[in-house]
C-alpha cells in the first residue's frame, strides 16, 4: 500500500525537481519539531518541515475582543471535533477522556496555558520504585542540561530552588506575579503545612528574546496578542528559517514510504488542493504528537510492515496516556481580581505527587492554581458544579447570582494525575470515518483506570480542604473533564528492548534505522507534570545526538 502511493507520485513527476532531497524531514512544527528544526538547521543540515496547519498571527487571536470567551468554545475550541478547521482531522471512538490538540505552526503550543514543569526524578524510575509500569531508559540527569537550554529559549519566568524538584539552573526571568489568587491559595497551604511554590510559565515577566512582558490579560488559552506567551512561531521558527530550514504549511502527510532496504524515503503529503507530493529525505523525524504520529505510522502499512510502520513490537498506538483532570474552585468573599492572568499556573503544589504506602493508589498528582477568566467562564464553572440541579440553576436570577458569586471572587485548583500505561488505551485507525483528505482518522480507545479514579478522588478531597483553609465560603467541584488538557503521551514508547518498545533511547525506530520519533509518544510513563518541558528537552537531546553521529547514520539508497 505504502509503495503504491509513493510510486504513483513518482510516476506523476512530483517530488523530483520540485522537492529536492533534504537531509532531514520533520513532520509537525510544534514543541518537538520546532526544537529539532532549529538545532539541526543551525548545525548545517538541510531541513524541511511539513505542517498540515498554517501560521497563526496575533491579529488572528480574538483575545482582545468582547466575544473572546465565546470564541474559546467555538472558533478557538481546543477540541478539533468542535473547531473543525480545514487543518483538523476528527477524533472518533469510545473514550472516557477525549484528547484535544491544535494543528498549525507551533502545534498545541498555540493554545497551551504555558505552564512549565520538569518531571520528577522518580518519574523515570516507576518500576524500580513502585513496581508498576516500566523504567525509562534515560533518567533526569540526561535531561538536566536540555531542560535549562529550552527554558531559556522559551523565555520561562519562574523561581528556582523548589525543594520538591532536583537542583536546577535559574530560570531566565523572575516569576510573573502570583497575584491575589496565589496569595490566598498559598495561605491555605501554609495553614495545612503543605508544599507550594510560585509557578513557572513560558510567559515573559519582562521583555526577553522575542517576547514582550506579560500584561496579565488572562486570555492565554485563546492567544496572546501582546506576544508575551512563548510559542514556536516566535521562539524557534524565525531562527530555523534564518538558518535555511523550509517550512511547508497546508501539507497533510499520508504515509512514510520505504526503499527496498526498508529505509524511510521521506513522506508523501497532500497539499491544500489535494495533489500528492513526495518529499524525499535522508532522515525522517515524526513530531506530530502521540495521536498524530501513531496514526501516520498505522497509515504507512506495507508488505514489510503489514500492521503499520515500525510496529514489529505491536505497540504503535498502544499505552496511550493522558492526564486525567478535575478542578476544585474556591469561592471567597474577598475580591481576588481572578480574571487577571496569566492563565498559566500562579502557584503549584507537589505535596501529593509521589507514591505513599498508606494510600490505595500508586503515583500522584500535580496541583496548580489558575485564574477564573471572565463572567462566561465563571458561570460555566458554577453550572458544571451544579449540573445535577438542571437548567433552572442558571436561568434568570440564578444566572446573575452565579456570576456575582463566582466572577472575580474565586480561584481554581487544577488537579492532574499520572496516568499509568495500559495496553488497551490506544490509538487505532477508524475503519469508517476519514478526514477531509479521505485518510482514515484516528479512533481513540481509552478507559480511565481505577487507580486514576482513586487518585483523583483523594486529591479532590484534599483540594477542598485546601480551599477551605484558604477561607473559601463555598467550593465548586467538577468531575473528570471529558476533554483532556492536551497532554497525549506514550503511543511510541522508547526502550532498549525492540520487543517491548518502538524507539530506542535516542528515539530512533528499532525497525527503520533512519526514522525517529521525538514527540510525547516516546514517554514510557507520564508523570503528573505538564509534559512540554520534557518533550522539548528530549527533542534537543536527540537532535544533539543526531549531529554527533551524523557520519554513521544509515540513509536510503
XYZ file of C-alpha atoms in Angstrom:
557
model
C 0.000 0.000 0.000
C 2.703 2.487 1.005
C 4.837 1.705 -2.045
C 1.832 2.027 -4.365
C 1.107 5.587 -3.265
C 4.771 6.624 -3.430
C 5.220 5.001 -6.850
C 2.150 6.805 -8.146
C 3.520 10.153 -7.018
C 6.903 9.489 -8.579
C 5.347 8.392 -11.898
C 3.426 11.669 -11.942
C 6.736 13.509 -11.613
C 6.067 15.132 -8.250
C 8.958 15.319 -5.878
C 11.762 15.333 -8.418
C 12.882 18.867 -9.209
C 10.016 20.336 -7.178
C 11.074 18.768 -3.887
C 14.833 18.127 -3.761
C 16.096 15.565 -1.274
C 16.506 17.024 2.212
C 18.952 15.895 4.857
C 16.158 15.810 7.423
C 12.392 15.810 7.032
C 10.317 16.693 10.105
C 6.582 16.032 10.302
C 4.996 18.539 12.682
C 6.068 22.060 13.649
C 5.097 22.072 17.334
C 7.031 21.675 20.571
C 9.414 18.950 19.452
C 9.526 19.634 15.704
C 10.450 23.277 16.176
C 13.322 22.393 18.516
C 14.728 19.819 16.092
C 14.381 22.116 13.079
C 16.153 24.987 14.830
C 19.032 22.926 16.174
C 19.605 20.811 13.053
C 19.331 23.694 10.602
C 21.695 25.686 12.795
C 24.194 22.832 12.530
C 24.097 22.945 8.745
C 21.524 20.268 7.941
C 19.125 20.890 5.065
C 15.806 20.677 6.917
C 12.258 20.517 5.576
C 9.261 20.526 7.917
C 5.740 19.546 6.834
C 2.873 21.094 8.813
C -0.757 20.400 7.972
C -1.957 23.627 9.579
C -0.984 27.215 8.866
C 0.631 30.190 10.574
C -1.321 31.865 13.350
C -0.661 35.575 13.749
C -1.519 37.838 16.704
C -4.191 39.504 14.578
C -5.941 36.121 14.269
C -6.478 35.889 18.018
C -9.739 37.156 19.491
C -8.372 37.724 22.977
C -8.876 41.497 22.874
C -12.464 41.314 21.590
C -15.674 41.252 23.659
C -16.506 37.810 22.262
C -13.198 36.244 23.373
C -14.788 33.771 25.793
C -17.392 32.726 23.255
C -14.661 32.166 20.678
C -12.942 29.723 23.034
C -15.854 27.282 22.748
C -16.261 27.779 19.005
C -13.557 29.014 16.633
C -10.769 28.631 19.180
C -12.001 25.482 20.872
C -9.082 23.177 21.743
C -11.252 20.232 20.634
C -10.781 19.533 16.906
C -14.226 17.924 16.784
C -15.751 21.240 17.887
C -13.364 23.525 15.986
C -13.486 21.679 12.640
C -10.793 23.715 10.973
C -9.676 22.603 7.492
C -6.357 21.580 9.086
C -8.014 19.320 11.659
C -8.924 15.674 11.500
C -11.772 14.314 13.634
C -11.175 12.068 16.626
C -13.632 9.203 16.925
C -14.072 6.381 19.390
C -15.448 5.490 22.781
C -13.177 7.234 25.267
C -13.597 8.323 28.888
C -11.326 11.279 28.051
C -11.000 12.605 24.511
C -7.685 14.239 23.564
C -7.547 17.858 22.462
C -4.960 19.254 20.088
C -4.220 22.008 17.599
C -2.829 21.825 14.073
C -0.825 24.856 12.976
C 2.664 26.303 13.155
C 3.546 25.724 16.798
C 1.107 22.849 17.224
C -0.530 22.584 20.625
C 1.636 25.430 21.907
C -0.587 27.855 20.014
C -3.302 27.230 22.609
C -1.421 25.989 25.646
C -1.526 27.620 29.082
C 2.309 27.798 29.049
C 2.804 26.003 32.380
C 6.440 24.931 32.588
C 7.223 21.918 34.764
C 10.074 19.400 34.616
C 9.314 15.854 35.617
C 10.356 14.484 38.987
C 13.420 12.269 39.188
C 11.171 9.424 40.390
C 9.027 9.684 37.245
C 11.773 7.965 35.265
C 12.022 5.005 37.719
C 8.430 3.974 38.369
C 9.043 0.230 38.007
C 12.056 0.286 40.338
C 10.343 2.436 42.977
C 6.705 1.369 42.815
C 6.614 -1.948 40.977
C 4.313 -0.747 38.176
C 4.766 0.299 34.539
C 8.413 0.440 33.358
C 11.540 2.484 33.930
C 12.675 4.868 31.221
C 15.973 4.003 29.509
C 17.117 7.522 30.435
C 16.992 9.481 33.695
C 16.572 13.037 34.940
C 20.300 13.704 34.603
C 20.122 13.066 30.852
C 17.709 15.993 30.518
C 19.158 18.416 33.071
C 21.168 20.488 30.582
C 18.498 20.387 27.849
C 15.876 21.464 30.411
C 17.898 24.604 31.129
C 18.547 25.354 27.459
C 14.934 25.058 26.315
C 13.757 27.083 29.332
C 15.982 29.913 28.096
C 14.737 29.532 24.529
C 11.141 29.715 25.786
C 11.790 32.781 27.997
C 10.470 30.934 31.041
C 9.629 33.027 34.104
C 9.972 31.237 37.416
C 11.804 30.799 40.675
C 14.473 28.118 41.057
C 15.093 26.296 44.320
C 11.879 24.325 44.772
C 12.834 21.612 47.308
C 10.392 19.182 45.669
C 12.416 19.180 42.438
C 16.007 18.225 41.600
C 18.546 21.047 41.581
C 18.006 23.211 38.521
C 19.538 26.258 36.882
C 17.824 29.587 37.473
C 15.087 30.488 35.033
C 15.897 33.344 32.637
C 13.152 35.586 34.056
C 11.692 36.161 37.523
C 8.223 34.686 38.089
C 5.115 36.501 36.947
C 3.288 37.874 39.991
C 1.244 35.196 41.744
C -1.494 37.799 42.265
C -4.237 37.755 44.851
C -5.317 34.252 43.905
C -1.835 32.892 44.555
C -1.544 34.718 47.851
C -4.885 33.416 49.126
C -4.271 29.856 47.927
C -0.772 29.840 49.453
C -2.240 30.990 52.766
C -4.380 27.876 52.867
C -1.439 25.613 52.012
C 0.658 27.210 54.746
C -2.080 26.564 57.292
C -2.088 22.902 56.322
C 1.704 22.650 56.134
C 1.568 21.536 52.502
C 4.065 22.249 49.742
C 3.557 25.092 47.286
C 5.854 27.106 45.024
C 5.475 30.061 42.656
C 4.553 28.773 39.214
C 6.989 28.684 36.327
C 5.459 29.632 32.982
C 6.741 30.098 29.450
C 5.405 33.643 29.663
C 7.847 36.532 29.854
C 7.580 38.577 33.039
C 9.817 41.139 31.331
C 10.897 41.654 27.762
C 13.083 38.705 26.795
C 14.175 37.374 23.422
C 11.274 37.611 21.004
C 8.702 38.042 23.790
C 7.188 41.139 25.314
C 6.342 41.485 29.015
C 3.096 39.880 30.172
C 0.222 42.353 30.563
C -1.844 39.865 32.616
C -4.723 39.913 30.145
C -5.704 36.401 31.238
C -6.573 35.150 27.752
C -3.550 32.923 27.159
C -5.644 29.967 26.016
C -7.173 31.958 23.156
C -3.877 33.541 22.175
C -1.670 36.325 23.462
C -1.979 39.473 21.321
C 0.967 41.056 23.175
C 3.342 38.215 22.184
C 4.259 37.554 25.819
C 3.451 33.832 25.723
C 6.069 31.564 24.173
C 5.019 29.744 21.032
C 7.409 28.212 18.471
C 6.327 30.716 15.803
C 8.032 33.357 17.968
C 10.733 31.450 19.827
C 12.065 28.920 17.302
C 10.857 29.198 13.739
C 12.415 32.602 12.951
C 15.856 31.199 13.797
C 15.187 27.927 11.988
C 14.087 29.697 8.819
C 17.023 32.088 9.006
C 19.322 29.057 9.168
C 17.809 27.690 5.956
C 15.035 25.383 7.154
C 11.976 25.197 4.899
C 8.521 25.054 6.465
C 5.712 23.797 4.208
C 2.254 24.579 5.588
C -1.009 23.015 4.490
C 0.815 19.698 3.998
C -1.126 16.674 5.245
C 1.214 13.687 5.406
C -0.383 10.479 4.187
C 2.413 7.953 4.618
C 6.107 7.276 5.089
C 7.269 5.093 2.168
C 10.301 2.804 2.282
C 13.056 1.836 -0.132
C 13.884 -1.767 -0.912
C 16.188 -1.999 2.135
C 13.460 -0.817 4.478
C 14.769 2.734 4.946
C 12.357 5.654 5.060
C 12.386 7.544 1.749
C 10.672 10.653 3.062
C 6.957 11.412 3.169
C 4.026 11.525 0.792
C 1.849 14.534 1.540
C -1.250 16.198 0.145
C -1.365 19.921 -0.423
C -4.402 22.167 0.025
C -5.710 21.230 -3.428
C -5.415 17.511 -2.745
C -2.403 16.981 -5.018
C 0.107 14.387 -3.811
C 3.815 15.114 -3.426
C 6.802 13.079 -2.331
C 9.334 14.898 -0.166
C 12.471 12.798 -0.070
C 14.907 12.913 2.830
C 17.863 11.045 4.266
C 16.316 11.049 7.752
C 12.663 11.331 8.781
C 11.599 12.692 12.181
C 7.998 12.349 13.345
C 6.841 15.106 15.686
C 3.069 15.084 15.124
C 2.099 14.356 18.774
C 1.263 10.975 20.274
C -2.010 10.702 18.367
C -0.871 12.077 15.014
C 2.391 10.144 14.878
C 0.715 6.853 15.813
C -1.923 7.477 13.164
C 0.713 8.160 10.493
C 2.681 5.014 11.352
C -0.505 2.943 11.201
C -1.384 4.529 7.841
C 2.055 3.556 6.487
C 1.375 -0.137 6.003
C 3.393 -2.206 3.562
C 4.304 -5.821 2.861
C 7.241 -5.352 5.211
C 5.080 -3.777 7.925
C 1.501 -5.029 7.456
C 0.461 -3.777 10.918
C 1.922 -0.320 10.490
C 5.374 1.131 10.031
C 7.943 0.442 12.768
C 5.436 -1.777 14.546
C 7.182 -5.125 14.927
C 6.565 -4.829 18.674
C 2.819 -4.324 18.157
C 2.992 -1.272 20.445
C 2.422 1.548 17.954
C -0.673 3.337 19.186
C -0.812 1.411 22.467
C -0.284 2.614 26.047
C -1.870 5.977 25.370
C -1.593 8.152 28.463
C -3.278 11.436 29.255
C -3.505 13.496 32.436
C -6.972 12.895 33.928
C -8.093 16.219 35.333
C -10.531 17.594 37.879
C -10.930 21.002 39.480
C -11.823 22.454 42.855
C -12.851 26.104 42.696
C -12.662 28.130 45.893
C -15.277 30.900 46.107
C -14.281 33.666 48.511
C -15.944 36.792 49.849
C -12.924 38.990 49.200
C -12.266 40.324 45.678
C -9.454 38.382 44.033
C -9.272 40.010 40.582
C -9.310 36.471 39.286
C -9.888 37.386 35.676
C -6.299 38.579 35.528
C -3.605 36.429 34.012
C -1.535 34.763 33.256
C -3.732 31.754 32.581
C -0.743 29.611 33.457
C -0.075 28.463 36.993
C 0.053 31.112 39.701
C 1.390 28.644 42.250
C 1.654 24.861 42.138
C 1.911 22.052 44.651
C 3.731 18.709 44.548
C 2.572 17.706 48.025
C 0.852 14.590 46.667
C 2.991 13.902 43.603
C 4.565 10.596 44.646
C 3.507 7.221 45.991
C 2.676 6.869 49.694
C 2.115 3.411 51.147
C -0.880 4.491 53.241
C -2.952 5.352 50.136
C -4.964 2.965 47.970
C -3.250 4.026 44.729
C 0.262 4.438 43.361
C 1.904 7.551 41.932
C 0.475 11.014 42.352
C -0.847 14.370 41.212
C 0.272 17.877 40.438
C -1.909 20.780 41.564
C -1.857 24.283 40.103
C -3.750 27.472 40.932
C -5.255 29.230 37.947
C -7.360 32.346 37.443
C -11.022 32.105 36.680
C -11.456 34.053 33.487
C -14.370 36.295 32.617
C -18.043 36.043 33.532
C -18.856 33.299 30.996
C -16.160 31.029 32.414
C -17.261 31.816 35.966
C -20.880 30.928 35.254
C -19.850 27.826 33.309
C -17.847 26.618 36.301
C -20.848 27.170 38.552
C -23.077 25.322 36.094
C -20.759 22.298 35.884
C -20.641 22.020 39.668
C -24.449 22.329 39.897
C -25.319 20.309 36.815
C -27.432 17.912 38.887
C -29.812 20.794 39.644
C -30.773 21.107 35.990
C -31.167 24.097 33.720
C -33.042 26.137 36.320
C -29.783 26.559 38.245
C -28.662 29.027 35.577
C -31.878 30.686 34.481
C -32.978 34.231 35.211
C -31.987 35.462 38.638
C -29.882 32.365 39.253
C -27.636 33.315 36.328
C -26.922 36.741 37.783
C -26.454 35.289 41.265
C -23.906 32.773 39.957
C -21.984 35.460 38.081
C -21.928 37.779 41.093
C -20.850 34.986 43.437
C -18.061 33.491 41.349
C -16.752 36.145 38.935
C -13.714 37.899 40.423
C -14.094 36.088 43.765
C -12.669 32.668 43.049
C -9.603 30.684 42.107
C -9.262 27.138 40.836
C -7.045 24.306 41.964
C -6.489 22.283 38.785
C -5.580 18.703 39.688
C -3.955 16.423 37.105
C -2.926 12.899 37.965
C -0.458 10.471 36.495
C -1.949 8.030 34.036
C -0.260 4.637 34.019
C 0.436 2.991 30.625
C -2.115 0.294 29.780
C -2.272 -1.859 26.655
C -5.984 -1.297 25.976
C -5.703 2.505 25.904
C -4.731 3.146 22.335
C -4.940 4.977 19.020
C -6.199 2.957 16.038
C -7.445 3.805 12.554
C -11.172 4.292 12.216
C -12.450 1.828 9.575
C -15.417 4.007 8.597
C -14.571 7.702 9.088
C -11.972 9.710 7.189
C -10.615 13.246 7.312
C -11.282 15.787 4.567
C -8.451 14.275 2.515
C -10.006 10.820 2.599
C -7.455 9.385 5.036
C -8.751 7.176 7.879
C -8.946 9.239 11.001
C -7.719 8.393 14.493
C -10.012 6.400 16.749
C -9.346 6.765 20.479
C -9.993 3.787 22.754
C -9.431 4.881 26.326
C -10.740 3.835 29.728
C -9.798 5.554 32.966
C -8.207 3.123 35.414
C -9.404 2.531 38.964
C -6.004 3.692 40.158
C -6.540 7.058 38.438
C -10.095 7.377 39.792
C -8.965 6.737 43.364
C -6.100 9.174 42.911
C -8.468 11.870 41.644
C -10.969 11.323 44.460
C -8.236 11.545 47.086
C -6.707 14.703 45.655
C -10.049 16.426 45.123
C -10.889 15.826 48.792
C -7.558 17.379 49.748
C -8.250 20.225 47.317
C -11.474 21.022 49.157
C -9.501 21.081 52.403
C -7.007 23.485 50.864
C -9.786 25.749 49.579
C -11.460 25.850 52.972
C -8.148 26.521 54.700
C -7.717 29.475 52.327
C -11.011 30.929 53.556
C -13.404 29.781 50.839
C -17.063 30.285 51.687
C -18.011 27.542 49.216
C -16.369 25.199 46.755
C -17.325 24.124 43.243
C -16.119 20.605 42.472
C -16.117 19.347 38.900
C -15.994 15.738 37.807
C -13.433 14.383 35.349
C -13.061 16.612 32.314
C -14.328 14.578 29.312
C -11.986 16.503 27.021
C -8.426 16.303 28.230
C -5.889 19.011 28.924
C -3.946 18.452 25.708
C -1.367 16.053 27.136
C -1.176 12.917 24.969
C 1.693 10.550 25.656
C 3.036 7.075 25.230
C 1.947 5.570 21.881
C 5.503 5.025 20.533
C 7.398 4.387 23.740
C 11.175 4.377 24.000
C 13.165 1.474 25.400
C 16.233 -0.684 24.949
C 14.343 -3.872 24.003
C 12.842 -3.874 20.481
C 10.243 -6.414 21.627
C 8.772 -4.017 24.186
C 9.357 -0.580 22.662
C 9.048 1.288 19.369
C 12.141 3.530 19.520
C 15.463 3.268 21.314
C 16.853 5.648 23.952
C 17.831 8.061 21.171
C 14.291 7.913 19.791
C 15.331 6.076 16.652
C 12.998 3.349 15.440
C 14.198 -0.161 16.211
C 12.796 -1.281 12.841
C 13.720 1.590 10.500
C 17.204 2.959 11.066
C 16.615 6.445 9.632
C 13.216 7.059 11.264
C 12.904 8.943 14.556
C 10.012 9.914 16.828
C 10.537 12.847 19.194
C 7.095 13.887 20.436
C 5.283 12.859 23.622
C 4.590 9.419 22.202
C 8.035 8.264 23.346
C 7.152 8.741 27.034
C 7.393 5.480 28.977
C 5.390 6.867 31.893
C 3.540 10.148 32.060
C 4.354 11.601 35.457
C 1.950 14.267 36.703
C 3.913 17.258 35.411
C 2.884 19.238 32.354
C 4.918 17.485 29.634
C 6.035 20.302 27.318
C 9.324 20.999 29.109
C 10.269 17.319 28.910
C 9.137 16.946 25.282
C 11.262 19.911 24.213
C 14.270 18.930 26.339
C 14.216 15.416 24.924
C 13.905 16.730 21.359
C 17.011 18.850 21.966
C 18.860 15.856 23.473
C 18.036 13.723 20.435
C 18.940 16.472 17.961
C 22.348 16.917 19.588
C 22.947 13.171 19.313
C 21.969 13.190 15.633
C 24.523 15.922 14.994
C 27.232 13.997 16.848
C 26.524 10.726 14.984
C 25.727 12.096 11.536
C 28.682 10.280 9.954
C 27.293 6.851 10.875
C 23.627 7.497 10.109
C 22.142 4.982 7.668
C 20.186 6.567 4.809
C 18.072 5.303 1.899
C 19.740 4.370 -1.381
